[in-house]
Amino acid sequence: MTTHSPALPTTLDKPSRITIRGTTKTGRRATIPRSVRRAAGPLGLVLLWFLTSATGVLPETVLASPVDVLKQAVELTRNGELPSAIAASGRRAATGFLIGAAIALSLSLLAGLFRLGEDVIDSSMGMFRAIPWVGLIPLFIVWFGIEETPKIALVALGVTYPLYFNIYGGIRSTDSQLVEAARMMGLGRLGLIRYVILPSALPGALVGLRYALSTAWLALVFAEQINADAGLGYLMSNAQQYFRTDVIVLCLVVYALLGLACDFAVRILSRRLLTWRANFEGGA
């Protein structure tokens, strides 16, 4: 009596396919566009402001309603006061920013690329940064008078510090292994600065640029309180004398929108210049 044992699989046999079916999702989670989510906060604040003004919880003597602010914006735009004020403030901010950026870039390169420059410049910048730049307004008036120069100087001073420290920090945070690899490939001093150090410092420089632009408009708010005869600060000073909170709020909103526009421009610039750099963009 013979028994037949089952045939054992050999390497020549084709392996059987095993399919594991996962559970399929019947629906996708609805997501709100980021643009809508980013606008929800400001719009919610405006809606709350409107409701508190309409119900009388927030009296007009304390703060004008959004409707009154909008009416005043239309009126000042029609008579040309608001566009001319924005142009005057824009010239001051642009001039002060360019001067402060040139100073910050020169000092940060000297301090970041040379040890002697670091010893001479960085400690002094750290000391001056501790001085509130708004507190220098009386001294600027003594030095430069009450014309345009102290206003531009205050903006330039406010721009210098954030740009300097971010560019300097970006230069000094360059990976030393990249520097050694570039030297082994034969790059000289100028090539090392151009192809390794400056690209590594670019993210920090763009962060400093965002801070500097916002600081420029913040400094301009204080600067235009110095005997201004044009600009948004001039409109605010006149409105303060007559308790016109609608004009004051309008000027503040314009300052905020101008700063937001500058920040948006730097964001776009960062995306264009930092395409080589992978960033964490947060969870859903």
CSV table of C-alpha atoms in Angstrom, one decimal:
chain,number,residue,atom,x,y,z
A,1,MET,CA,0.0,0.0,0.0
A,2,THR,CA,1.5,3.2,-1.1
A,3,THR,CA,0.7,6.6,0.3
A,4,HIS,CA,1.0,9.8,-1.8
A,5,SER,CA,2.5,12.7,0.1
A,6,PRO,CA,1.5,16.2,-1.1
A,7,ALA,CA,3.9,17.8,-3.5
A,8,LEU,CA,6.2,20.3,-1.9
A,9,PRO,CA,6.5,23.7,-3.6
A,10,THR,CA,9.8,24.3,-5.4
A,11,THR,CA,11.5,27.4,-6.4
A,12,LEU,CA,10.1,26.9,-9.9
A,13,ASP,CA,6.6,27.1,-8.8
A,14,LYS,CA,4.9,30.5,-9.3
A,15,PRO,CA,4.1,32.1,-5.9
A,16,SER,CA,0.5,32.7,-5.3
A,17,ARG,CA,-0.7,36.3,-5.2
A,18,ILE,CA,-2.3,37.5,-2.0
A,19,THR,CA,-4.3,40.7,-2.2
A,20,ILE,CA,-5.1,42.6,0.9
A,21,ARG,CA,-8.0,45.0,0.4
A,22,GLY,CA,-8.1,48.0,2.6
A,23,THR,CA,-11.1,49.8,3.7
A,24,THR,CA,-12.0,52.5,1.1
A,25,LYS,CA,-13.0,55.9,2.3
A,26,THR,CA,-16.5,56.7,1.4
A,27,GLY,CA,-16.0,60.5,1.6
A,28,ARG,CA,-13.3,63.1,2.0
A,29,ARG,CA,-13.1,65.5,4.8
A,30,ALA,CA,-14.1,69.0,3.6
A,31,THR,CA,-11.3,71.5,3.9
A,32,ILE,CA,-11.7,75.2,4.0
A,33,PRO,CA,-9.3,77.1,1.7
A,34,ARG,CA,-6.4,78.8,3.5
A,35,SER,CA,-7.3,82.2,2.1
A,36,VAL,CA,-10.7,81.9,3.7
A,37,ARG,CA,-9.2,80.8,7.0
A,38,ARG,CA,-6.6,83.6,7.0
A,39,ALA,CA,-9.4,86.2,6.3
A,40,ALA,CA,-11.7,84.8,9.0
A,41,GLY,CA,-9.9,86.5,11.9
A,42,PRO,CA,-9.8,90.1,10.6
A,43,LEU,CA,-13.4,89.8,9.2
A,44,GLY,CA,-14.6,88.5,12.5
A,45,LEU,CA,-13.0,91.4,14.4
A,46,VAL,CA,-14.6,93.9,12.0
A,47,LEU,CA,-18.0,92.2,12.4
A,48,LEU,CA,-17.6,92.3,16.2
A,49,TRP,CA,-16.7,96.0,15.9
A,50,PHE,CA,-19.8,96.7,13.8
A,51,LEU,CA,-22.1,94.9,16.1
A,52,THR,CA,-20.9,96.6,19.2
A,53,SER,CA,-21.2,100.0,17.5
A,54,ALA,CA,-24.6,99.3,16.1
A,55,THR,CA,-26.0,98.1,19.5
A,56,GLY,CA,-24.5,101.0,21.4
A,57,VAL,CA,-22.2,98.9,23.5
A,58,LEU,CA,-19.3,100.8,21.9
A,59,PRO,CA,-20.2,104.5,21.9
A,60,GLU,CA,-19.1,106.8,19.0
A,61,THR,CA,-17.3,109.0,21.5
A,62,VAL,CA,-15.0,106.2,22.3
A,63,LEU,CA,-14.6,104.6,18.8
A,64,ALA,CA,-16.3,105.4,15.6
A,65,SER,CA,-18.2,102.7,13.8
A,66,PRO,CA,-16.8,100.9,10.7
A,67,VAL,CA,-19.5,102.6,8.6
A,68,ASP,CA,-18.3,106.1,9.7
A,69,VAL,CA,-14.7,105.1,9.0
A,70,LEU,CA,-15.6,103.9,5.5
A,71,LYS,CA,-17.5,107.1,4.8
A,72,GLN,CA,-14.6,109.1,5.9
A,73,ALA,CA,-12.2,107.1,3.7
A,74,VAL,CA,-14.5,107.8,0.7
A,75,GLU,CA,-14.7,111.5,1.5
A,76,LEU,CA,-10.9,112.0,2.0
A,77,THR,CA,-10.2,110.0,-1.1
A,78,ARG,CA,-12.5,112.2,-3.2
A,79,ASN,CA,-11.0,115.5,-2.0
A,80,GLY,CA,-7.4,114.1,-2.5
A,81,GLU,CA,-6.3,114.4,1.2
A,82,LEU,CA,-5.9,110.6,1.8
A,83,PRO,CA,-3.9,109.8,-1.4
A,84,SER,CA,-1.5,112.8,-0.9
A,85,ALA,CA,-1.0,111.8,2.8
A,86,ILE,CA,-0.2,108.2,1.7
A,87,ALA,CA,2.2,109.5,-0.9
A,88,ALA,CA,4.0,111.7,1.7
A,89,SER,CA,4.2,108.9,4.2
A,90,GLY,CA,5.4,106.4,1.6
A,91,ARG,CA,8.3,108.7,0.5
A,92,ARG,CA,9.4,109.0,4.1
A,93,ALA,CA,9.2,105.3,4.7
A,94,ALA,CA,11.0,104.4,1.5
A,95,THR,CA,13.8,106.9,2.0
A,96,GLY,CA,14.3,105.8,5.6
A,97,PHE,CA,14.2,102.1,4.7
A,98,LEU,CA,16.8,102.4,1.9
A,99,ILE,CA,19.2,104.3,4.2
A,100,GLY,CA,18.7,101.9,7.1
A,101,ALA,CA,19.0,98.8,4.8
A,102,ALA,CA,22.3,100.1,3.3
A,103,ILE,CA,23.7,100.7,6.8
A,104,ALA,CA,22.5,97.3,8.1
A,105,LEU,CA,23.8,95.4,5.1
A,106,SER,CA,27.3,97.1,5.2
A,107,LEU,CA,27.7,96.5,9.0
A,108,SER,CA,26.3,92.9,8.9
A,109,LEU,CA,28.7,91.9,6.1
A,110,LEU,CA,31.7,93.4,7.9
A,111,ALA,CA,30.8,91.8,11.2
A,112,GLY,CA,29.8,88.5,9.7
A,113,LEU,CA,32.6,87.9,7.3
A,114,PHE,CA,35.6,89.3,9.4
A,115,ARG,CA,36.5,88.7,13.0
A,116,LEU,CA,37.8,92.2,13.4
A,117,GLY,CA,34.5,93.6,12.1
A,118,GLU,CA,32.7,91.4,14.6
A,119,ASP,CA,34.8,92.6,17.5
A,120,VAL,CA,34.4,96.3,16.6
A,121,ILE,CA,30.8,96.3,15.3
A,122,ASP,CA,28.7,93.6,17.0
A,123,SER,CA,29.2,94.6,20.6
A,124,SER,CA,28.4,98.2,19.7
A,125,MET,CA,25.2,97.2,17.9
A,126,GLY,CA,24.1,95.1,20.8
A,127,MET,CA,24.6,98.1,23.1
A,128,PHE,CA,22.7,100.5,20.9
A,129,ARG,CA,19.9,98.1,20.4
A,130,ALA,CA,19.1,98.2,24.1
A,131,ILE,CA,18.3,102.0,23.7
A,132,PRO,CA,14.6,102.5,22.8
A,133,TRP,CA,14.8,104.2,19.4
A,134,VAL,CA,11.6,106.1,20.1
A,135,GLY,CA,13.3,107.7,23.0
A,136,LEU,CA,15.8,109.3,20.6
A,137,ILE,CA,13.2,111.6,19.1
A,138,PRO,CA,14.1,114.6,21.3
A,139,LEU,CA,17.8,114.1,20.5
A,140,PHE,CA,17.0,113.9,16.8
A,141,ILE,CA,15.0,117.1,17.0
A,142,VAL,CA,18.0,118.8,18.6
A,143,TRP,CA,20.4,117.5,15.9
A,144,PHE,CA,18.3,117.7,12.8
A,145,GLY,CA,15.5,120.2,13.6
A,146,ILE,CA,11.8,119.6,13.0
A,147,GLU,CA,11.8,119.2,9.2
A,148,GLU,CA,12.0,115.9,7.2
A,149,THR,CA,15.4,114.8,8.4
A,150,PRO,CA,14.5,113.6,11.9
A,151,LYS,CA,11.5,111.6,10.5
A,152,ILE,CA,13.7,109.8,8.0
A,153,ALA,CA,16.4,109.2,10.5
A,154,LEU,CA,14.0,107.6,13.0
A,155,VAL,CA,12.7,105.2,10.3
A,156,ALA,CA,16.3,104.4,9.2
A,157,LEU,CA,17.3,103.6,12.8
A,158,GLY,CA,14.3,101.4,13.3
A,159,VAL,CA,15.1,99.5,10.1
A,160,THR,CA,18.8,99.0,10.9
A,161,TYR,CA,18.6,96.7,13.9
A,162,PRO,CA,16.3,93.9,12.7
A,163,LEU,CA,18.1,93.7,9.3
A,164,TYR,CA,21.6,93.8,10.8
A,165,PHE,CA,21.0,91.0,13.4
A,166,ASN,CA,19.2,88.7,11.0
A,167,ILE,CA,21.8,89.0,8.2
A,168,TYR,CA,24.7,88.7,10.7
A,169,GLY,CA,23.0,85.7,12.3
A,170,GLY,CA,22.4,84.1,8.9
A,171,ILE,CA,26.0,84.5,7.9
A,172,ARG,CA,27.4,83.0,11.1
A,173,SER,CA,24.9,80.1,11.0
A,174,THR,CA,26.4,78.8,7.7
A,175,ASP,CA,27.2,75.1,8.0
A,176,SER,CA,31.0,74.7,8.6
A,177,GLN,CA,30.9,71.4,6.7
A,178,LEU,CA,29.7,73.2,3.6
A,179,VAL,CA,32.4,75.8,4.0
A,180,GLU,CA,35.1,73.0,4.2
A,181,ALA,CA,33.6,71.2,1.2
A,182,ALA,CA,33.7,74.4,-0.8
A,183,ARG,CA,37.3,75.0,0.1
A,184,MET,CA,38.2,71.4,-0.9
A,185,MET,CA,36.6,72.0,-4.3
A,186,GLY,CA,38.9,75.0,-4.8
A,187,LEU,CA,36.6,77.9,-4.1
A,188,GLY,CA,38.4,81.1,-3.1
A,189,ARG,CA,37.3,83.7,-0.6
A,190,LEU,CA,35.0,85.5,-3.1
A,191,GLY,CA,33.5,82.3,-4.4
A,192,LEU,CA,32.9,81.0,-0.9
A,193,ILE,CA,31.0,84.1,0.0
A,194,ARG,CA,29.0,84.1,-3.3
A,195,TYR,CA,28.1,80.5,-3.5
A,196,VAL,CA,28.0,79.3,0.1
A,197,ILE,CA,27.8,82.0,2.7
A,198,LEU,CA,25.3,84.4,1.1
A,199,PRO,CA,22.8,81.8,0.0
A,200,SER,CA,22.9,80.3,3.5
A,201,ALA,CA,22.3,83.7,5.0
A,202,LEU,CA,19.4,84.5,2.6
A,203,PRO,CA,16.6,82.9,4.7
A,204,GLY,CA,17.6,85.0,7.7
A,205,ALA,CA,18.0,88.1,5.6
A,206,LEU,CA,14.4,87.7,4.3
A,207,VAL,CA,13.1,87.3,7.9
A,208,GLY,CA,14.9,90.4,8.8
A,209,LEU,CA,13.4,92.2,5.8
A,210,ARG,CA,9.9,91.4,7.0
A,211,TYR,CA,10.7,92.7,10.5
A,212,ALA,CA,12.4,95.8,9.0
A,213,LEU,CA,9.4,96.7,6.8
A,214,SER,CA,6.9,96.4,9.6
A,215,THR,CA,9.3,98.4,11.9
A,216,ALA,CA,9.6,101.1,9.2
A,217,TRP,CA,5.8,101.8,9.3
A,218,LEU,CA,5.8,101.6,13.1
A,219,ALA,CA,8.6,104.1,13.3
A,220,LEU,CA,6.8,106.4,10.9
A,221,VAL,CA,3.8,106.5,13.2
A,222,PHE,CA,6.0,108.1,15.8
A,223,ALA,CA,8.1,110.1,13.4
A,224,GLU,CA,5.1,111.9,11.8
A,225,GLN,CA,4.1,113.3,15.2
A,226,ILE,CA,7.2,115.6,14.9
A,227,ASN,CA,5.7,118.8,13.4
A,228,ALA,CA,4.4,117.1,10.3
A,229,ASP,CA,2.6,119.2,7.7
A,230,ALA,CA,1.7,116.2,5.4
A,231,GLY,CA,1.3,112.5,5.7
A,232,LEU,CA,-0.9,110.1,7.7
A,233,GLY,CA,0.6,111.4,10.9
A,234,TYR,CA,-0.5,114.9,10.0
A,235,LEU,CA,-4.1,113.7,9.5
A,236,MET,CA,-4.0,111.9,12.8
A,237,SER,CA,-2.7,115.0,14.7
A,238,ASN,CA,-5.5,117.2,13.3
A,239,ALA,CA,-8.1,114.6,14.0
A,240,GLN,CA,-6.9,114.3,17.6
A,241,GLN,CA,-7.5,118.0,18.2
A,242,TYR,CA,-11.1,117.6,17.2
A,243,PHE,CA,-11.7,114.2,18.7
A,244,ARG,CA,-12.3,112.6,15.3
A,245,THR,CA,-11.9,109.0,16.1
A,246,ASP,CA,-13.1,108.0,12.6
A,247,VAL,CA,-10.1,109.8,10.9
A,248,ILE,CA,-7.7,108.4,13.5
A,249,VAL,CA,-8.9,104.8,13.0
A,250,LEU,CA,-8.8,105.3,9.2
A,251,CYS,CA,-5.1,106.4,9.4
A,252,LEU,CA,-4.3,103.4,11.6
A,253,VAL,CA,-6.0,101.1,9.2
A,254,VAL,CA,-4.1,102.5,6.3
A,255,TYR,CA,-0.8,102.1,8.2
A,256,ALA,CA,-1.8,98.4,8.8
A,257,LEU,CA,-2.7,97.8,5.2
A,258,LEU,CA,0.5,99.3,3.9
A,259,GLY,CA,2.5,97.1,6.3
A,260,LEU,CA,0.4,94.1,5.3
A,261,ALA,CA,1.1,94.8,1.6
A,262,CYS,CA,4.9,95.0,2.3
A,263,ASP,CA,4.8,91.7,4.2
A,264,PHE,CA,2.9,90.0,1.4
A,265,ALA,CA,5.5,91.2,-1.1
A,266,VAL,CA,8.3,89.7,1.0
A,267,ARG,CA,6.4,86.4,1.3
A,268,ILE,CA,6.2,86.2,-2.5
A,269,LEU,CA,9.9,87.2,-2.8
A,270,SER,CA,10.8,84.5,-0.3
A,271,ARG,CA,9.0,81.8,-2.3
A,272,ARG,CA,10.8,82.8,-5.5
A,273,LEU,CA,14.3,83.0,-3.9
A,274,LEU,CA,14.0,80.0,-1.6
A,275,THR,CA,12.7,77.4,-4.1
A,276,TRP,CA,15.8,75.3,-3.3
A,277,ARG,CA,14.9,75.1,0.4
A,278,ALA,CA,12.3,72.6,1.7
A,279,ASN,CA,10.2,74.1,4.4
A,280,PHE,CA,7.8,72.6,6.9
A,281,GLU,CA,4.4,74.2,6.2
A,282,GLY,CA,2.5,72.8,9.2
A,283,GLY,CA,-0.2,70.2,9.4
A,284,ALA,CA,-3.7,70.4,7.9
